[in-house]
mmCIF file with all atom_site columns, C-alpha atoms in Angstrom:
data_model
loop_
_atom_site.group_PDB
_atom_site.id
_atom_site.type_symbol
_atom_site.label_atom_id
_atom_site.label_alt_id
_atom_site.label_comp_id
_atom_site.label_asym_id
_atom_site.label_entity_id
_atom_site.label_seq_id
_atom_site.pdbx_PDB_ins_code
_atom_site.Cartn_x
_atom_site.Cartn_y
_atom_site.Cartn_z
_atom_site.occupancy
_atom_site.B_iso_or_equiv
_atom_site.pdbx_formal_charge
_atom_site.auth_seq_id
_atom_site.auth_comp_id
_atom_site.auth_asym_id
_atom_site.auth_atom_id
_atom_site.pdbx_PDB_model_num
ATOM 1  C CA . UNK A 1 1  ? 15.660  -1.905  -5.434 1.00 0.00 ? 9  UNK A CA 1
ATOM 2  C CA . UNK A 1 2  ? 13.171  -0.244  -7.605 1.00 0.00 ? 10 UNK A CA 1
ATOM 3  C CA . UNK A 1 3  ? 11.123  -3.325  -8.244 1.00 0.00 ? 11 UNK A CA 1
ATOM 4  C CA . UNK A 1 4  ? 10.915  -4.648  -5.237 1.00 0.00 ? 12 UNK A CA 1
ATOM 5  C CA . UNK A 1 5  ? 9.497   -1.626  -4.159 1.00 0.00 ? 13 UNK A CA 1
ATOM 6  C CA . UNK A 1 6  ? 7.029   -1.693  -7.608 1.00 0.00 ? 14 UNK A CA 1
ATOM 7  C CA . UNK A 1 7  ? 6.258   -5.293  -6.080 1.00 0.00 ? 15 UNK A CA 1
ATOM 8  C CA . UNK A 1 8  ? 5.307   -4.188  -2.843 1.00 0.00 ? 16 UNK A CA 1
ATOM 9  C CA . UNK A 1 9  ? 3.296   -1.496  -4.308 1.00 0.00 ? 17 UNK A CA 1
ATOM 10 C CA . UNK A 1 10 ? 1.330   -4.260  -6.353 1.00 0.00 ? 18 UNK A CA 1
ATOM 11 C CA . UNK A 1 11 ? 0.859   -6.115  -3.379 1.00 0.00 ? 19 UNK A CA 1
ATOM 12 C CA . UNK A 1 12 ? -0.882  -3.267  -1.810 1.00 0.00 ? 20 UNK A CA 1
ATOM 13 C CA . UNK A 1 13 ? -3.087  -1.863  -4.259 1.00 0.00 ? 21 UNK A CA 1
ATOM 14 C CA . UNK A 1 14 ? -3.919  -6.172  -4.344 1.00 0.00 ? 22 UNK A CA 1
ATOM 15 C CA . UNK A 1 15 ? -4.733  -6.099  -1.075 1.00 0.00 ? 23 UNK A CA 1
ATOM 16 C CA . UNK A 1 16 ? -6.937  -3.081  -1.601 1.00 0.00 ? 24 UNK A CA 1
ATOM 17 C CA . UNK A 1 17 ? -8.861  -4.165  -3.822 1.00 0.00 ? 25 UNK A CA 1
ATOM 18 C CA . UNK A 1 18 ? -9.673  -7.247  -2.173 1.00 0.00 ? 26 UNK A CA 1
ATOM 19 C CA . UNK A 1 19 ? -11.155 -5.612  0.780  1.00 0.00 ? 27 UNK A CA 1
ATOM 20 C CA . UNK A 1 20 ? -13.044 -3.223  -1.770 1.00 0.00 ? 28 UNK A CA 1
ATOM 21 C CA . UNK A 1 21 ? -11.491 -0.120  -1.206 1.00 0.00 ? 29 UNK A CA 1
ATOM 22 C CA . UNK A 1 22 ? -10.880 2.898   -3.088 1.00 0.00 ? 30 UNK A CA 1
ATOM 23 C CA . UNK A 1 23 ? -7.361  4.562   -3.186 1.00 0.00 ? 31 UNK A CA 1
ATOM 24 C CA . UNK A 1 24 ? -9.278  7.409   -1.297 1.00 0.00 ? 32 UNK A CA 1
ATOM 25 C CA . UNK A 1 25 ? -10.932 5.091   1.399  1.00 0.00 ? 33 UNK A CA 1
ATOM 26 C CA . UNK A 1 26 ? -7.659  3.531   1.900  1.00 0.00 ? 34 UNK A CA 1
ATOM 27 C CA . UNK A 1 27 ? -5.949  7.177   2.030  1.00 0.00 ? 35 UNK A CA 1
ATOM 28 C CA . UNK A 1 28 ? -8.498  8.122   5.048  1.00 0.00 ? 36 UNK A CA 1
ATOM 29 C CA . UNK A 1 29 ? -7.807  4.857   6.804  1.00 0.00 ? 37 UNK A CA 1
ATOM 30 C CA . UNK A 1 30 ? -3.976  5.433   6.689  1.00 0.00 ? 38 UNK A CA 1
ATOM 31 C CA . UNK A 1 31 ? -4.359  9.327   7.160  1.00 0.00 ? 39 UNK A CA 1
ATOM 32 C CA . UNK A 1 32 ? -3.304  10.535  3.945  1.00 0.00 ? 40 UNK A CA 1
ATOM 33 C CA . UNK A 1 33 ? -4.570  11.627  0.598  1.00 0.00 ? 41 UNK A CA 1
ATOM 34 C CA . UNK A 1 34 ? -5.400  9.395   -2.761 1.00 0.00 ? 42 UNK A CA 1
ATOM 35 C CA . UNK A 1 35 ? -2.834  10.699  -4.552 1.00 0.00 ? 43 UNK A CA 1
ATOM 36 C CA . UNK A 1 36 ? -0.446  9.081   -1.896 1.00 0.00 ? 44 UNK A CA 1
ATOM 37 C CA . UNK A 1 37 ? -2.168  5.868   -2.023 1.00 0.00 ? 45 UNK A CA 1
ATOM 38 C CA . UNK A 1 38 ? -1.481  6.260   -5.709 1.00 0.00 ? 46 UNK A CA 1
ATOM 39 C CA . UNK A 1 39 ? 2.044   6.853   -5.339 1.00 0.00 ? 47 UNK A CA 1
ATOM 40 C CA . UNK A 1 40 ? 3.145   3.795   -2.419 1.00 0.00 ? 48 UNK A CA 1
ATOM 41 C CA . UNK A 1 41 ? 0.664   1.706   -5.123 1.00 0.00 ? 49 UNK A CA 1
ATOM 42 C CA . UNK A 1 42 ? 3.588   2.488   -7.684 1.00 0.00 ? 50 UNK A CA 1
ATOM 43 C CA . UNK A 1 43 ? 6.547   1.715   -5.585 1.00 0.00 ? 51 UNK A CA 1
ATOM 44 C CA . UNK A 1 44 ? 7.124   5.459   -4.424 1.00 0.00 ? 52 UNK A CA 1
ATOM 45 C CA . UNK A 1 45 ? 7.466   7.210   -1.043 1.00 0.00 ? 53 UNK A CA 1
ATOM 46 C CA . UNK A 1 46 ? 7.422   3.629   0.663  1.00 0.00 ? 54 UNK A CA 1
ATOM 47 C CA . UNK A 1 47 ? 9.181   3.787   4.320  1.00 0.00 ? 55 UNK A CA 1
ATOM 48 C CA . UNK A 1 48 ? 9.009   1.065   7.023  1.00 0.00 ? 56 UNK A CA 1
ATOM 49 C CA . UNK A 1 49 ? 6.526   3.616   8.963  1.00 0.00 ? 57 UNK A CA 1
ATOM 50 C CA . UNK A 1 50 ? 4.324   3.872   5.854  1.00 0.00 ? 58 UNK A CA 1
ATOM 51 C CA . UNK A 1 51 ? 4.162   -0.087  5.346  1.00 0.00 ? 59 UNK A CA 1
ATOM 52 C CA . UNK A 1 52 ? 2.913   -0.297  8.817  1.00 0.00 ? 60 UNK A CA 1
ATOM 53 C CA . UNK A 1 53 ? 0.158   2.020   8.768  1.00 0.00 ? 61 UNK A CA 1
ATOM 54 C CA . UNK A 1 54 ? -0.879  0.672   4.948  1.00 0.00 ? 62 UNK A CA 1
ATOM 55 C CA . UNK A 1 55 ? -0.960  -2.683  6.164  1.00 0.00 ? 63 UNK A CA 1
ATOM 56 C CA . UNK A 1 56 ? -3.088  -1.968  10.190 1.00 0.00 ? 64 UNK A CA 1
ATOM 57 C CA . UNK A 1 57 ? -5.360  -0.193  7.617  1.00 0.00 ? 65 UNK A CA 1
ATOM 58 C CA . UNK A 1 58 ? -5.538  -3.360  5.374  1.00 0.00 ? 66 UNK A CA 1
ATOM 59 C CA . UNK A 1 59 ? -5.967  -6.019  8.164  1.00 0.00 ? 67 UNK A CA 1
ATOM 60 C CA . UNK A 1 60 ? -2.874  -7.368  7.215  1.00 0.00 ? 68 UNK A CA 1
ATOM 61 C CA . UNK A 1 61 ? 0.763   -8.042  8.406  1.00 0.00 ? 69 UNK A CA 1
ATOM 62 C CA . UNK A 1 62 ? 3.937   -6.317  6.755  1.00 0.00 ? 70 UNK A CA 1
ATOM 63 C CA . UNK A 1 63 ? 4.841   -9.408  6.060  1.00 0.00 ? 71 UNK A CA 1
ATOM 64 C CA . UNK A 1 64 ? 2.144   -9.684  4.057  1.00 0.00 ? 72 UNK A CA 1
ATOM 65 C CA . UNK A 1 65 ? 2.833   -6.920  2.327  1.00 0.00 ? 73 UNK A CA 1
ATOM 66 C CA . UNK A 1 66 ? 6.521   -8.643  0.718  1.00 0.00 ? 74 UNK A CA 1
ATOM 67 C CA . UNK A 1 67 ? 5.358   -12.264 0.926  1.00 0.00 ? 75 UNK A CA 1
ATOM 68 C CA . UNK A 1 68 ? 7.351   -13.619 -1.888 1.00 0.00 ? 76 UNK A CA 1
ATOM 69 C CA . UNK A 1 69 ? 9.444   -10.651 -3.157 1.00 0.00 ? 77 UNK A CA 1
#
């Protein structure tokens, strides 16, 4: 289970990136600090709720978020 979650966590800071975001602009989009941006970016602290808000803030779908995994 670990690495799926590590996969999703790539998948994020991915999609990050390619709207040019900083784990800190991403953190005040979703409502939470950089340091938890950091942390679902690594596979931690990743619920269903979380997921959602991550991916509204990123434009995308959830599905998105474990396309492939």
């Amino acid at each position: 289970m670990p690495e799926v979650a590590e996969q999703v966590g790539h998948l994020i800071r991915e999609f990050r990136k390619s709207k040019g975001l900083t784990q800190k602009e991403l953190g005040q989009l979703v409502g939470v600090s950089f340091q938890a941006i950091n942390k679902y970016e690594t596979g931690q602290n990743l619920t269903v709720e979380t997921l959602f808000k991550v991916a509204q803030s990123l434009g995308v779908t959830m599905a998105d978020l474990v396309k492939g995994i």
